[in-house]
XYZ file of N, CA and C in Angstrom:
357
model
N -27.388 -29.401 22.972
C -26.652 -28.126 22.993
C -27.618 -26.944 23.053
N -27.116 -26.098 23.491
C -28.326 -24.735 23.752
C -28.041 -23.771 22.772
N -26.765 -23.976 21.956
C -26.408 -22.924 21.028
C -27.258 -23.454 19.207
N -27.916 -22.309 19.017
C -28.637 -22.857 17.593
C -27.809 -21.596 16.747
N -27.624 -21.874 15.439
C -27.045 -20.683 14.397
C -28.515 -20.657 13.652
N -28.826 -19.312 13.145
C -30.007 -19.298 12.132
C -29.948 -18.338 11.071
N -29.870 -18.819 10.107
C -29.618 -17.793 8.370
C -30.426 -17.015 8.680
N -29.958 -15.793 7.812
C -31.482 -14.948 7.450
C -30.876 -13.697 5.920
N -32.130 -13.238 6.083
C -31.536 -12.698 4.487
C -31.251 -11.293 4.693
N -30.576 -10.482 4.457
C -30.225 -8.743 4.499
C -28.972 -8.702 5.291
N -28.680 -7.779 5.862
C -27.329 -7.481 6.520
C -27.704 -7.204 7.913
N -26.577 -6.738 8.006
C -26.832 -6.390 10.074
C -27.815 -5.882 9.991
N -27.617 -5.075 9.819
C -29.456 -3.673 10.192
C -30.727 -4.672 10.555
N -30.373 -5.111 9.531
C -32.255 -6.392 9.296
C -31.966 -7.344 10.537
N -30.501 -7.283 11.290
C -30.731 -8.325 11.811
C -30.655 -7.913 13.570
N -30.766 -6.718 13.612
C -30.637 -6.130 15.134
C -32.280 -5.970 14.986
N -33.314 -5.699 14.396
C -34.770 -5.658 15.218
C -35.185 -6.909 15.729
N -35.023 -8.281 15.076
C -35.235 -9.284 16.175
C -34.524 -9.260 17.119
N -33.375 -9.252 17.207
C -32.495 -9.810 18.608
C -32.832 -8.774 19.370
N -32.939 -7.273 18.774
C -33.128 -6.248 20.127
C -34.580 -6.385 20.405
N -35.700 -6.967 19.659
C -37.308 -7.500 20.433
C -37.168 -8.261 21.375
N -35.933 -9.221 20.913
C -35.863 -10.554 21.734
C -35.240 -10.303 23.242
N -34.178 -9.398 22.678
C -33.225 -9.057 23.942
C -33.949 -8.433 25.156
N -35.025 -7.286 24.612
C -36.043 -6.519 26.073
C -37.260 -7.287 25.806
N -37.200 -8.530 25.987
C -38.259 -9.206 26.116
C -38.007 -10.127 27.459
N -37.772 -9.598 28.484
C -37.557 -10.359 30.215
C -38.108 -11.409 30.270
N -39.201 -11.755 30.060
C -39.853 -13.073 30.326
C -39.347 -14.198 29.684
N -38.831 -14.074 28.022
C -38.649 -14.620 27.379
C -36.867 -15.152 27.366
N -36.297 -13.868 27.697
C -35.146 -14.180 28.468
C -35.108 -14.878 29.706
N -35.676 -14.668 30.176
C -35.330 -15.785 31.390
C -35.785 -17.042 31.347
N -36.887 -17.579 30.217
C -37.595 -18.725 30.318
C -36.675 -19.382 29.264
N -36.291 -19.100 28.591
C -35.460 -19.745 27.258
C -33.953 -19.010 27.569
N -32.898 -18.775 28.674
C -31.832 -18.010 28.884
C -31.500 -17.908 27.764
N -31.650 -16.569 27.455
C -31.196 -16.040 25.784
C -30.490 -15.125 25.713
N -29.294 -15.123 24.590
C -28.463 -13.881 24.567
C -27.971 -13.556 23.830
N -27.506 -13.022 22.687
C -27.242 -12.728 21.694
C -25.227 -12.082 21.733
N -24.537 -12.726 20.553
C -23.351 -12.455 20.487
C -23.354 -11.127 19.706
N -23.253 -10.405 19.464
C -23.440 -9.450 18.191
C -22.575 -7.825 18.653
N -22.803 -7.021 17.818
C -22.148 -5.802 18.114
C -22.766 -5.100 19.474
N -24.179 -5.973 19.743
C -24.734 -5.094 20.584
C -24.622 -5.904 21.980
N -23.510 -6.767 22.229
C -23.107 -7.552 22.938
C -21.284 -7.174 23.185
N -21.816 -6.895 24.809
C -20.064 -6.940 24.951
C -19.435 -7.623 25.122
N -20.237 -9.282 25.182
C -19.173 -9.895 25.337
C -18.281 -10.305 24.038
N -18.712 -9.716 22.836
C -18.297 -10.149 21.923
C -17.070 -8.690 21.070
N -17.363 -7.784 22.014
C -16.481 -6.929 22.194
C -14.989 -6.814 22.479
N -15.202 -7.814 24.120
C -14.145 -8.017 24.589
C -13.699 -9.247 24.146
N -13.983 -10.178 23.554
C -13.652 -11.300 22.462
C -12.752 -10.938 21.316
N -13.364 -9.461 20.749
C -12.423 -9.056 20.077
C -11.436 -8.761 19.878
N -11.073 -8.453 21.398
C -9.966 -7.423 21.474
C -8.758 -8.634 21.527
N -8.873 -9.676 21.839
C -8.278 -10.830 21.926
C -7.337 -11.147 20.520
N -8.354 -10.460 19.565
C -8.059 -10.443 17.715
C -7.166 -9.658 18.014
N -7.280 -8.784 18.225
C -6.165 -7.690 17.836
C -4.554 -7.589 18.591
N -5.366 -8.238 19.948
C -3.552 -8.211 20.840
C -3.143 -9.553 19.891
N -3.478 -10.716 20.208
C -2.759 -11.975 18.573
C -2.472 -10.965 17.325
N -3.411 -10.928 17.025
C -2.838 -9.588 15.500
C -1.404 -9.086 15.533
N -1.707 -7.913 16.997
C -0.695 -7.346 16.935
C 1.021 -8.017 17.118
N 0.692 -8.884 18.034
C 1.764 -10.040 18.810
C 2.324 -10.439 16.974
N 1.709 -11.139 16.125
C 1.813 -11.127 14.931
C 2.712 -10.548 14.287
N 2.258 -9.421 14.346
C 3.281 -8.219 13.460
C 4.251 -8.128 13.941
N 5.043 -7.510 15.047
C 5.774 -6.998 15.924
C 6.494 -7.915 15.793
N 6.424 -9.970 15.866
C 7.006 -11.170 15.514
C 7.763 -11.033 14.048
N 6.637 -10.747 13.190
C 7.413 -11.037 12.003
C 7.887 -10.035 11.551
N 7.716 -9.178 11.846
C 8.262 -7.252 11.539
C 9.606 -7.339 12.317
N 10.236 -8.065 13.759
C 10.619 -8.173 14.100
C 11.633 -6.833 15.015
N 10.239 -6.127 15.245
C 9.890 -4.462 15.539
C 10.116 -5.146 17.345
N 10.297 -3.687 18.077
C 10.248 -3.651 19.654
C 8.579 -4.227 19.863
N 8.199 -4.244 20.981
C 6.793 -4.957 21.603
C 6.392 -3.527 21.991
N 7.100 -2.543 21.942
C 6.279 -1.062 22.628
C 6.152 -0.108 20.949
N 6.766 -0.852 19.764
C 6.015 -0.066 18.259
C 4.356 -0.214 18.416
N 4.132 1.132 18.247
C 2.752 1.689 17.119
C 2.744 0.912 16.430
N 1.098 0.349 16.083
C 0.671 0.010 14.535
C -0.668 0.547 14.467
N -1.001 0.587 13.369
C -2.375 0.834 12.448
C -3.038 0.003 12.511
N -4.309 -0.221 12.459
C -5.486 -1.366 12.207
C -6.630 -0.649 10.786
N -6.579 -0.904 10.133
C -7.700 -0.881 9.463
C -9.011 -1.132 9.204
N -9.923 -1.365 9.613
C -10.996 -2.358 9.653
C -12.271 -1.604 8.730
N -12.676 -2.448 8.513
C -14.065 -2.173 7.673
C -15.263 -2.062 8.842
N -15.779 -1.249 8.032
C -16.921 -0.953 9.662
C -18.367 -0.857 9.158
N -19.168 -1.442 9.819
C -20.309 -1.448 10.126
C -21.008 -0.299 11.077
N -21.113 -1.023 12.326
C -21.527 -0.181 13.344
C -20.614 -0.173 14.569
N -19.544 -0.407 13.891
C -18.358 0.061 14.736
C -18.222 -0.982 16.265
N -18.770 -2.244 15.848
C -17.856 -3.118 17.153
C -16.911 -3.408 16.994
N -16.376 -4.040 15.953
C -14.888 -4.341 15.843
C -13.911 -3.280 16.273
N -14.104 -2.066 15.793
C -13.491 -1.152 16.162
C -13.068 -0.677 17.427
N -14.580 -0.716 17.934
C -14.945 -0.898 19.717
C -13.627 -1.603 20.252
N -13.669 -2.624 20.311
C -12.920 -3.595 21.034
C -11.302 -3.543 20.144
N -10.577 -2.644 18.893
C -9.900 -2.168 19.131
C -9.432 -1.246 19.949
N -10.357 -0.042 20.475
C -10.331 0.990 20.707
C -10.128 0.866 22.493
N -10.915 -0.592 22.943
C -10.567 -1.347 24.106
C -9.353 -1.591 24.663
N -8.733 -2.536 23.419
C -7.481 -3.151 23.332
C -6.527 -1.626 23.551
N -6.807 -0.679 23.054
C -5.660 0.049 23.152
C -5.609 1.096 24.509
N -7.067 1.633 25.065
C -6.985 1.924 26.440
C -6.565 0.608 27.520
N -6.620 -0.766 27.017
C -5.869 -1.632 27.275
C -4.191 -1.576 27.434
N -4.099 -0.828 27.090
C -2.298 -0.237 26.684
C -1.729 -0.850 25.421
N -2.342 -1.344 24.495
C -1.989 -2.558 23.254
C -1.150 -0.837 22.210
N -0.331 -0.907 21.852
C 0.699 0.076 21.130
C -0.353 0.049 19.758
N -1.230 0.572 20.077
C -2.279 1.134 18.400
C -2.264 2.891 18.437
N -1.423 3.313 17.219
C -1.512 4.390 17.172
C -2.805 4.873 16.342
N -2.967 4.260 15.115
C -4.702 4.625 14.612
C -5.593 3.432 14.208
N -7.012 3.886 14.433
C -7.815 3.187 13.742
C -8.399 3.503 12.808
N -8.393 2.927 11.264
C -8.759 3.444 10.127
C -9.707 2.727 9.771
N -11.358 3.751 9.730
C -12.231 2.704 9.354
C -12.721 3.177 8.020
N -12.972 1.957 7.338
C -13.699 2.256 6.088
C -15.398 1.663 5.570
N -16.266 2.476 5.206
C -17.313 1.680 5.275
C -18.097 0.947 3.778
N -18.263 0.036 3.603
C -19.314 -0.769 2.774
C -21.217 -0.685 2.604
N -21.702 -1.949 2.094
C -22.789 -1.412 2.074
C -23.599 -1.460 3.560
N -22.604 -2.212 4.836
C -23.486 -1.916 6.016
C -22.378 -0.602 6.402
N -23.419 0.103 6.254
C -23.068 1.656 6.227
C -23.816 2.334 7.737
N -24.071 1.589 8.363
C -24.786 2.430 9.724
C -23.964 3.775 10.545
N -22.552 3.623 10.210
C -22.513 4.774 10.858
C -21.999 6.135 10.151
N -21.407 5.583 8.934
C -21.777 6.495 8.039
C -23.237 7.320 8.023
N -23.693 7.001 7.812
C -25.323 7.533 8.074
C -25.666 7.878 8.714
N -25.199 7.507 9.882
C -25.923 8.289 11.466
C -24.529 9.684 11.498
N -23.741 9.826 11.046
C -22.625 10.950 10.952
C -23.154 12.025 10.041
N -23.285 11.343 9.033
C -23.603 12.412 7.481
C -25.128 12.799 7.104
N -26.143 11.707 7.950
C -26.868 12.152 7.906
C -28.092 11.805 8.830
N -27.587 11.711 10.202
C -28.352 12.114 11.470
C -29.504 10.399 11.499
N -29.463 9.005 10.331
C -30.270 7.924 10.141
C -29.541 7.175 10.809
N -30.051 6.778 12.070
C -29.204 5.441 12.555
C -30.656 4.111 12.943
N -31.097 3.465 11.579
C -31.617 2.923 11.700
C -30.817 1.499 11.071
């Protein structure tokens, strides 16, 4: 199989300087085809959005609401992919009237808002 999983210790932040060394590293990409799933990957963007139309299909089922109701999403945010690929889903035409994000200790964009650190 070509797919390996590998632990590591800290949160996202700690974990975008390897993959983004790895990622503009051309040679190394092409000799080992390498690619990374992550926020900084769209394909895992548009993967998402897949969550949210099921999600929504979900609600609207058991709410037993029209298929053209508004809903809310909430999500906890990081660096804002999940959100992304809500925000997809709904220029998608998916009936999302807001996205409510809230942030934890991966706080990246909190920080790059309040205080200009997007490391």
């Amino acid at each position: 199989p070509n797919v390996r999983v590998y632990a590591f210790e800290g949160d996202g932040d700690d974990m975008d300087a390897p993959i983004k060394s790895v990622s503009t590293d051309s040679a190394l990409k092409e000799s080992r085809e390498v690619s990374s799933v992550n926020s900084i990957n769209v394909g895992r963007v548009l993967a998402q959005v897949v969550h949210y139309i099921w999600t929504y299909l979900q609600v609207v089922k058991q709410e037993e609401l029209p298929t053209s109701t508004e809903i809310d999403f909430a999500v906890p945010c990081g660096a804002l992919g999940n959100v992304t690929a809500g925000m997809v889903a709904k220029q998608m035409g998916l009936a999302i009237r807001k996205m409510l994000c809230g942030t934890n200790v991966n706080d990246i964009f909190h920080r790059a808002i309040s205080k200009g650190d997007f490391k």
